[in-house]
Structures are given as C-alpha cells and as structure tokens.
mmCIF file of C-alpha atoms in Angstrom:
data_model
loop_
_atom_site.group_PDB
_atom_site.id
_atom_site.type_symbol
_atom_site.label_atom_id
_atom_site.label_comp_id
_atom_site.label_asym_id
_atom_site.label_seq_id
_atom_site.Cartn_x
_atom_site.Cartn_y
_atom_site.Cartn_z
ATOM 1 C CA MET A 8 113.946 102.309 112.105
ATOM 2 C CA LYS A 9 111.401 101.959 114.906
ATOM 3 C CA PHE A 10 108.262 99.891 115.611
ATOM 4 C CA ARG A 11 106.166 99.421 118.722
ATOM 5 C CA ALA A 12 102.513 98.391 119.113
ATOM 6 C CA LYS A 13 100.107 97.396 121.875
ATOM 7 C CA ILE A 14 96.935 95.312 122.065
ATOM 8 C CA VAL A 15 94.638 95.635 125.078
ATOM 9 C CA ASP A 16 91.349 94.321 123.780
ATOM 10 C CA THR A 17 90.992 90.676 124.831
ATOM 11 C CA ALA A 18 89.171 89.640 121.663
ATOM 12 C CA CYS A 19 91.713 91.227 119.423
ATOM 13 C CA LEU A 20 94.543 89.692 121.372
ATOM 14 C CA ASN A 21 93.029 86.184 121.039
ATOM 15 C CA HIS A 22 92.452 86.711 117.389
ATOM 16 C CA PHE A 23 96.090 87.735 116.945
ATOM 17 C CA VAL A 24 97.179 84.511 118.786
ATOM 18 C CA ARG A 25 94.990 82.286 116.546
ATOM 19 C CA PHE A 26 96.229 83.967 113.401
ATOM 20 C CA SER A 27 99.839 83.410 114.420
ATOM 21 C CA ASN A 28 99.077 79.669 114.729
ATOM 22 C CA VAL A 29 97.575 79.702 111.245
ATOM 23 C CA ILE A 30 100.719 81.324 109.824
ATOM 24 C CA ALA A 31 102.947 78.763 111.584
ATOM 25 C CA LYS A 32 101.021 75.912 109.871
ATOM 26 C CA LEU A 33 101.267 77.547 106.461
ATOM 27 C CA ALA A 34 104.897 78.738 106.437
ATOM 28 C CA LYS A 35 108.114 77.777 108.144
ATOM 29 C CA THR A 36 109.460 81.296 107.644
ATOM 30 C CA CYS A 37 107.590 84.398 106.581
ATOM 31 C CA THR A 38 108.093 88.134 106.107
ATOM 32 C CA LEU A 39 106.448 90.660 108.400
ATOM 33 C CA ARG A 40 105.792 93.850 106.411
ATOM 34 C CA ILE A 41 104.995 96.759 108.633
ATOM 35 C CA SER A 42 103.490 100.009 107.267
ATOM 36 C CA ARG A 43 101.553 102.851 108.928
ATOM 37 C CA ASP A 44 98.152 101.329 108.496
ATOM 38 C CA LYS A 45 98.604 97.552 108.461
ATOM 39 C CA LEU A 46 100.684 94.479 109.146
ATOM 40 C CA ASN A 47 101.240 91.913 106.441
ATOM 41 C CA PHE A 48 102.574 88.426 106.876
ATOM 42 C CA VAL A 49 103.913 87.354 103.491
ATOM 43 C CA LEU A 50 105.034 83.947 102.144
ATOM 44 C CA SER A 51 106.409 84.240 98.607
ATOM 45 C CA ASP A 52 107.766 81.066 97.170
ATOM 46 C CA LYS A 53 107.604 82.079 93.522
ATOM 47 C CA VAL A 54 104.328 80.808 92.299
ATOM 48 C CA ALA A 55 105.725 80.738 88.774
ATOM 49 C CA ASN A 56 108.220 78.116 89.864
ATOM 50 C CA GLY A 57 105.679 75.952 91.650
ATOM 51 C CA GLY A 58 105.684 77.443 95.116
ATOM 52 C CA VAL A 59 102.697 78.756 97.046
ATOM 53 C CA SER A 60 102.216 82.395 98.009
ATOM 54 C CA MET A 61 100.453 83.857 101.017
ATOM 55 C CA TRP A 62 99.380 87.379 101.900
ATOM 56 C CA TYR A 63 97.904 87.920 105.392
ATOM 57 C CA LYS A 64 96.609 91.388 106.173
ATOM 58 C CA LEU A 65 95.716 92.922 109.575
ATOM 59 C CA GLU A 66 94.442 96.530 109.632
ATOM 60 C CA GLN A 67 96.327 98.138 112.580
ATOM 61 C CA GLU A 68 93.481 100.429 113.656
ATOM 62 C CA ASN A 69 91.258 97.379 114.253
ATOM 63 C CA PHE A 70 93.792 95.493 116.477
ATOM 64 C CA PHE A 71 96.110 97.909 118.194
ATOM 65 C CA SER A 72 95.405 100.499 120.838
ATOM 66 C CA GLU A 73 98.907 101.974 120.222
ATOM 67 C CA PHE A 74 100.896 101.756 116.938
ATOM 68 C CA GLN A 75 104.049 103.599 116.119
ATOM 69 C CA MET A 76 106.444 102.911 113.307
ATOM 70 C CA GLU A 77 109.215 104.689 111.495
ATOM 71 C CA GLY A 78 110.637 102.996 108.448
ATOM 72 C CA VAL A 79 113.570 103.553 106.146
ATOM 73 C CA PRO A 80 113.572 105.409 103.903
ATOM 74 C CA ALA A 81 111.092 108.130 104.966
ATOM 75 C CA GLU A 82 109.517 108.464 101.452
ATOM 76 C CA ASN A 83 108.730 104.673 101.457
ATOM 77 C CA ASN A 84 107.786 104.266 105.026
ATOM 78 C CA LYS A 85 107.893 100.450 105.559
ATOM 79 C CA ILE A 86 109.852 97.850 107.478
ATOM 80 C CA TYR A 87 110.399 94.318 106.186
ATOM 81 C CA LEU A 88 111.430 91.583 108.698
ATOM 82 C CA GLU A 89 112.050 87.913 108.099
ATOM 83 C CA LEU A 90 111.116 85.578 110.991
ATOM 84 C CA THR A 91 110.507 81.939 111.890
ATOM 85 C CA SER A 92 106.745 81.581 112.092
ATOM 86 C CA GLU A 93 106.894 78.863 114.815
ATOM 87 C CA ASN A 94 108.926 81.165 117.053
ATOM 88 C CA LEU A 95 106.126 83.774 116.934
ATOM 89 C CA SER A 96 103.436 81.183 117.593
ATOM 90 C CA ARG A 97 105.288 79.771 120.525
ATOM 91 C CA ALA A 98 105.887 83.185 122.081
ATOM 92 C CA LEU A 99 102.158 84.017 121.801
ATOM 93 C CA LYS A 100 100.916 80.768 123.399
ATOM 94 C CA THR A 101 101.123 82.408 126.826
ATOM 95 C CA ALA A 102 99.093 85.430 125.571
ATOM 96 C CA GLN A 103 95.701 83.703 125.552
ATOM 97 C CA ASN A 104 93.407 85.918 127.741
ATOM 98 C CA ALA A 105 96.351 88.098 128.813
ATOM 99 C CA ARG A 106 95.761 91.656 130.010
ATOM 100 C CA ALA A 107 97.930 93.270 127.354
ATOM 101 C CA LEU A 108 100.426 92.448 124.648
ATOM 102 C CA LYS A 109 103.260 94.771 123.505
ATOM 103 C CA ILE A 110 105.419 94.188 120.379
ATOM 104 C CA LYS A 111 108.490 96.243 119.593
ATOM 105 C CA LEU A 112 111.558 96.086 117.337
ATOM 106 C CA THR A 113 114.710 95.950 119.456
ATOM 107 C CA ASN A 114 118.405 95.337 119.018
ATOM 108 C CA LYS A 115 119.858 92.834 121.512
ATOM 109 C CA HIS A 116 123.191 92.139 119.805
ATOM 110 C CA PHE A 117 121.015 91.206 116.836
ATOM 111 C CA PRO A 118 117.560 92.478 115.642
ATOM 112 C CA CYS A 119 114.696 91.126 117.630
ATOM 113 C CA LEU A 120 110.919 91.392 117.720
ATOM 114 C CA THR A 121 110.446 91.638 121.442
ATOM 115 C CA ILE A 122 106.983 90.538 122.772
ATOM 116 C CA CYS A 123 105.956 91.523 126.270
ATOM 117 C CA ILE A 124 102.876 89.775 127.639
ATOM 118 C CA GLU A 125 101.107 91.203 130.735
ATOM 119 C CA LEU A 126 99.355 88.266 132.394
ATOM 120 C CA LEU A 127 96.310 88.457 134.607
ATOM 121 C CA SER A 128 96.943 88.090 138.306
ATOM 122 C CA MET A 129 94.813 87.304 141.290
ATOM 123 C CA SER A 130 96.571 90.032 143.217
ATOM 124 C CA SER A 131 96.910 93.660 142.301
ATOM 125 C CA SER A 132 100.385 93.139 140.849
ATOM 126 C CA SER A 133 100.894 91.974 137.262
ATOM 127 C CA ARG A 134 103.313 89.538 135.793
ATOM 128 C CA VAL A 135 105.057 90.198 132.558
ATOM 129 C CA VAL A 136 106.576 87.530 130.288
ATOM 130 C CA THR A 137 108.995 88.669 127.591
ATOM 131 C CA HIS A 138 110.076 86.819 124.461
ATOM 132 C CA ASP A 139 112.825 87.971 122.123
ATOM 133 C CA ILE A 140 112.275 86.559 118.569
ATOM 134 C CA PRO A 141 115.295 86.907 116.271
ATOM 135 C CA VAL A 142 114.498 88.591 112.962
ATOM 136 C CA LYS A 143 116.441 89.530 109.843
ATOM 137 C CA VAL A 144 115.943 93.019 108.428
ATOM 138 C CA ILE A 145 115.339 92.664 104.716
ATOM 139 C CA PRO A 146 117.140 95.285 102.620
ATOM 140 C CA ARG A 147 115.124 97.501 100.288
ATOM 141 C CA LYS A 148 116.574 95.994 97.166
ATOM 142 C CA LEU A 149 114.680 92.772 97.927
ATOM 143 C CA TRP A 150 111.311 94.393 98.657
ATOM 144 C CA LYS A 151 110.223 93.998 95.053
ATOM 145 C CA ASP A 152 110.063 90.130 95.563
ATOM 146 C CA LEU A 153 107.619 90.584 98.446
ATOM 147 C CA GLN A 154 104.789 92.525 96.903
ATOM 148 C CA GLU A 155 101.212 91.400 96.838
ATOM 149 C CA LEU A 156 100.711 88.996 93.973
ATOM 150 C CA ARG A 157 98.616 90.379 91.150
ATOM 151 C CA VAL A 158 96.514 87.642 89.457
ATOM 152 C CA PRO A 159 94.639 87.752 86.234
ATOM 153 C CA ASP A 160 90.821 87.961 86.291
ATOM 154 C CA ALA A 161 89.438 84.637 87.321
ATOM 155 C CA ASP A 162 87.568 82.365 84.882
ATOM 156 C CA VAL A 163 85.268 81.491 87.755
ATOM 157 C CA SER A 164 84.961 82.702 91.311
ATOM 158 C CA ILE A 165 82.853 80.706 93.790
ATOM 159 C CA TYR A 166 82.092 80.750 97.458
ATOM 160 C CA LEU A 167 83.641 77.749 99.312
ATOM 161 C CA PRO A 168 81.744 75.157 101.408
ATOM 162 C CA VAL A 169 82.421 74.841 105.094
ATOM 163 C CA LEU A 170 86.243 74.463 105.319
ATOM 164 C CA LYS A 171 86.155 71.624 107.825
ATOM 165 C CA THR A 172 83.957 69.596 105.474
ATOM 166 C CA MET A 173 86.217 70.410 102.560
ATOM 167 C CA LYS A 174 89.320 69.410 104.572
ATOM 168 C CA SER A 175 87.686 66.031 105.569
ATOM 169 C CA VAL A 176 87.094 65.268 101.893
ATOM 170 C CA VAL A 177 90.633 66.281 100.748
ATOM 171 C CA GLU A 178 92.235 64.264 103.505
ATOM 172 C CA LYS A 179 90.594 61.059 102.158
ATOM 173 C CA MET A 180 91.542 61.940 98.611
ATOM 174 C CA LYS A 181 95.221 62.429 99.345
ATOM 175 C CA ASN A 182 95.515 58.684 100.070
ATOM 176 C CA ILE A 183 94.647 57.966 96.499
ATOM 177 C CA SER A 184 96.465 60.669 94.523
ATOM 178 C CA ASN A 185 99.014 63.520 94.828
ATOM 179 C CA HIS A 186 97.044 65.681 92.450
ATOM 180 C CA LEU A 187 93.567 67.134 92.564
ATOM 181 C CA ILE A 188 91.336 68.757 90.018
ATOM 182 C CA ILE A 189 89.216 71.589 91.392
ATOM 183 C CA GLU A 190 86.325 72.612 89.143
ATOM 184 C CA ALA A 191 83.808 75.401 89.570
ATOM 185 C CA SER A 192 80.947 76.965 87.522
ATOM 186 C CA LEU A 193 79.034 80.228 87.546
ATOM 187 C CA ASN A 194 75.865 78.427 88.781
ATOM 188 C CA GLY A 195 77.393 77.733 92.196
ATOM 189 C CA GLU A 196 78.756 74.222 91.600
ATOM 190 C CA LEU A 197 82.182 73.046 92.895
ATOM 191 C CA ASN A 198 83.782 69.654 92.257
ATOM 192 C CA LEU A 199 86.829 68.145 93.869
ATOM 193 C CA LYS A 200 88.091 65.387 91.677
ATOM 194 C CA ILE A 201 91.026 62.950 91.425
ATOM 195 C CA GLU A 202 91.760 60.734 88.470
ATOM 196 C CA THR A 203 94.146 57.813 88.276
ATOM 197 C CA GLY A 204 94.601 55.053 85.730
ATOM 198 C CA LEU A 205 92.171 52.907 87.717
ATOM 199 C CA MET A 206 89.539 55.235 88.958
ATOM 200 C CA CYS A 207 87.946 58.659 89.064
ATOM 201 C CA VAL A 208 86.520 59.976 92.389
ATOM 202 C CA THR A 209 84.479 63.264 92.536
ATOM 203 C CA THR A 210 82.900 65.072 95.395
ATOM 204 C CA HIS A 211 80.217 67.614 94.322
ATOM 205 C CA PHE A 212 79.051 70.757 96.102
ATOM 206 C CA LYS A 213 76.020 72.589 94.878
ATOM 207 C CA ASP A 214 74.234 75.928 95.484
ATOM 208 C CA LEU A 215 77.385 77.562 96.904
ATOM 209 C CA GLY A 216 76.793 80.799 95.083
ATOM 210 C CA ASN A 217 79.180 83.127 93.227
ATOM 211 C CA PRO A 218 80.471 86.550 94.202
ATOM 212 C CA PRO A 219 78.206 89.038 92.292
ATOM 213 C CA LEU A 220 80.885 91.283 90.682
ATOM 214 C CA ALA A 221 83.152 88.391 89.683
ATOM 215 C CA SER A 222 80.164 86.561 88.149
ATOM 216 C CA GLU A 223 79.091 89.555 86.163
ATOM 217 C CA ASN A 224 82.508 90.038 84.735
ATOM 218 C CA ALA A 225 83.041 86.418 83.863
ATOM 219 C CA SER A 226 79.499 85.731 82.534
ATOM 220 C CA GLN A 227 79.971 88.062 79.617
ATOM 221 C CA ASP A 228 81.726 85.388 77.593
ATOM 222 C CA ARG A 229 81.183 82.189 79.657
ATOM 223 C CA ASN A 230 78.260 79.764 79.921
ATOM 224 C CA SER A 231 77.079 79.468 83.552
ATOM 225 C CA GLU A 232 77.256 75.673 83.454
ATOM 226 C CA GLN A 233 80.728 75.576 81.960
ATOM 227 C CA MET A 234 83.363 74.377 84.403
ATOM 228 C CA ALA A 235 86.681 76.116 84.953
ATOM 229 C CA GLU A 236 89.308 73.749 86.362
ATOM 230 C CA GLY A 237 92.698 73.815 87.985
ATOM 231 C CA HIS A 238 95.060 70.933 88.530
ATOM 232 C CA ILE A 239 96.927 71.418 91.857
ATOM 233 C CA ASP A 240 99.140 69.548 94.279
ATOM 234 C CA ILE A 241 96.654 68.030 96.799
ATOM 235 C CA ARG A 242 99.247 68.404 99.602
ATOM 236 C CA LYS A 243 99.411 72.181 99.157
ATOM 237 C CA LEU A 244 95.623 72.381 99.311
ATOM 238 C CA LEU A 245 95.513 70.257 102.439
ATOM 239 C CA GLN A 246 98.234 72.388 104.085
ATOM 240 C CA PHE A 247 95.993 75.480 103.520
ATOM 241 C CA LEU A 248 92.847 73.788 104.826
ATOM 242 C CA ALA A 249 94.597 72.294 107.864
ATOM 243 C CA GLY A 250 95.978 75.664 108.845
ATOM 244 C CA GLN A 251 92.493 77.294 109.264
ATOM 245 C CA GLN A 252 91.547 77.551 112.934
ATOM 246 C CA VAL A 253 88.718 80.141 112.588
ATOM 247 C CA ASN A 254 85.613 80.056 110.505
ATOM 248 C CA PRO A 255 85.877 82.892 107.971
ATOM 249 C CA THR A 256 82.969 85.216 107.383
ATOM 250 C CA LYS A 257 83.632 84.922 103.641
ATOM 251 C CA ALA A 258 85.661 82.341 101.720
ATOM 252 C CA THR A 259 86.061 82.244 97.939
ATOM 253 C CA CYS A 260 87.985 80.264 95.407
ATOM 254 C CA ASN A 261 89.116 81.972 92.222
ATOM 255 C CA ILE A 262 90.247 79.713 89.309
ATOM 256 C CA VAL A 263 92.465 81.039 86.539
ATOM 257 C CA LYS A 264 92.584 78.140 84.091
ATOM 258 C CA ASN A 265 95.999 76.492 83.731
ATOM 259 C CA LYS A 266 97.652 79.214 85.877
ATOM 260 C CA ILE A 267 96.584 79.488 89.467
ATOM 261 C CA VAL A 268 93.973 78.707 92.127
ATOM 262 C CA HIS A 269 93.515 81.563 94.488
ATOM 263 C CA PHE A 270 91.772 81.336 97.884
ATOM 264 C CA ASP A 271 90.550 84.506 99.536
ATOM 265 C CA LEU A 272 89.350 84.284 103.138
ATOM 266 C CA LEU A 273 87.998 87.131 105.271
ATOM 267 C CA HIS A 274 87.436 86.951 109.063
ATOM 268 C CA GLU A 275 86.215 90.170 110.587
ATOM 269 C CA ASP A 276 89.133 92.535 110.023
ATOM 270 C CA VAL A 277 91.748 90.022 108.869
ATOM 271 C CA SER A 278 92.133 88.758 105.333
ATOM 272 C CA LEU A 279 94.171 85.900 103.964
ATOM 273 C CA GLN A 280 95.075 85.289 100.350
ATOM 274 C CA TYR A 281 96.579 81.998 99.439
ATOM 275 C CA PHE A 282 97.802 81.119 95.904
ATOM 276 C CA ILE A 283 98.469 77.570 94.597
ATOM 277 C CA PRO A 284 100.005 77.290 91.158
ATOM 278 C CA ALA A 285 98.273 75.079 88.592
ATOM 279 C CA LEU A 286 100.185 72.008 87.470
ATOM 280 C CA SER A 287 101.156 71.788 83.814
#
C-alpha cells in the first residue's frame, strides 16, 4: 500500500489549505479515501440515525503535479484512512504561499500521513517543515459504510442565496429555536422558518432560480408554487454554513420531504455534498 502526491501550483496549494480548514470545522474525525483519480474526505454519521454525512471530492489531476498510489487489493485499488481533521488543518497552516507541498503515507512505528512543506526563502536555500499525522488504516470489510450516500430524487432543488447572508439569518434564529423549517418551491423561492408556541419567524428569499434538469424532473407532478419542506436541527445547518470559507461557484439545496436536506456546493474543481437528516 503506497501513496505520495505533490502540489506545486500556489493557487491549488492555497485552495487545499482552505478546504482542510472547512473539513476541520465540519468534522472532528473523517475518512480520507484515496483512489487513482481523486481524493475524498468523508464523514458518515449514519444519516438514518440522525447524524450528518459529508462527501468532499478533489479531482487529483486538477490539484497535484505528481500523484502515485497503490491500494490493496489490486482489483479494488483504493486506500481508506481515518484521521483527525484538526491535525490536518494545523499541519497545513504553515503551507500558505509555500513553494511546494508533498504528502505521503509512511510508517513511523504507526501509520502516518507525512506532510512536507517547502517554504519560500530569501536565500537560494529552501526550508522544509515536516508534519507526521497519525492515521488509522480502515480494513476493507468496513468500506461499505463509507460509500457516497445515494439520495432519492428531490421534491425541490433550488439555488442558495449568498452563504454569508444565510449564515447571518440562521445565527439569529438559533437563539429562538433548536429546529428550523427550510422550504423551497420550483419558482425560485426559499424560506427559512422557525415556529414556537409563541411565535413564527420567517425569512424569505426570492428569484433564486432552480437547477434546470432537477426542475424539469420535479415539475411533472408538482405545482411550481407548492413548497417542499424539511424540518432540521438548526445547529447542524449552522455548523455547515460556519464552515464555508470560500464562495462556491454553485450552491444548491435539495429537499426530500420528511427524509433529508442535501446541500451541494461546487468551487472550481472541488465539490462538497452535505446531508442533514429531516426530523420526524
């Protein structure tokens, strides 16, 4: 089992650092899934039992100048590693604007993800900082629990407003209730609503638009003004919004009534899927 990769492009390196910070905010521990064409950071807390799920995908050809891996077994060429997200984020703090970043799987009395950061120097010599992050190799028999979550077709899919604006609204609402109702329609309307025995507070967003293909599939048997809704834990939504440190080029919310609220963010060549189970 082998893995080594290298980033030399400054923009890619800085993106990688920022995304490690996002992961640290969303998950205490996560699984790094390595395959020949991509890296996935996975959080799987069994959505069916009330936990959130995360699937972060980086295409290796868009980030790494060198990428070599050899998994076990050969016919299913993948490596699954469990690591502490904060350890990765801390190790990469020194990598901002570095000259190069190398990552490799090593064994130093225990399995490690070794990160070597080549720092810029005023002189011709370079300075290298090395971090060894302990990891746990996940046996193949547990891989089935770490596959990308398949969700039913959404009742409504809608583009999200600016995430900073949405985060500001949700932060105020969490002082009133632990639960939030998120509603969306096929005419581009999104509502964030909380209800208590004493009050009902709703924030309306209009003209957000709906993804074309999702709208065509859903509109066959759904009125465009009819709202689909999901009741979710407001703290889980706020954790997701607070973790975003980059403005995505595309952000959608997909509501499967009484089952799940699925957020799908795309920033250049990195995608993040985040699943929050609906409350019964």
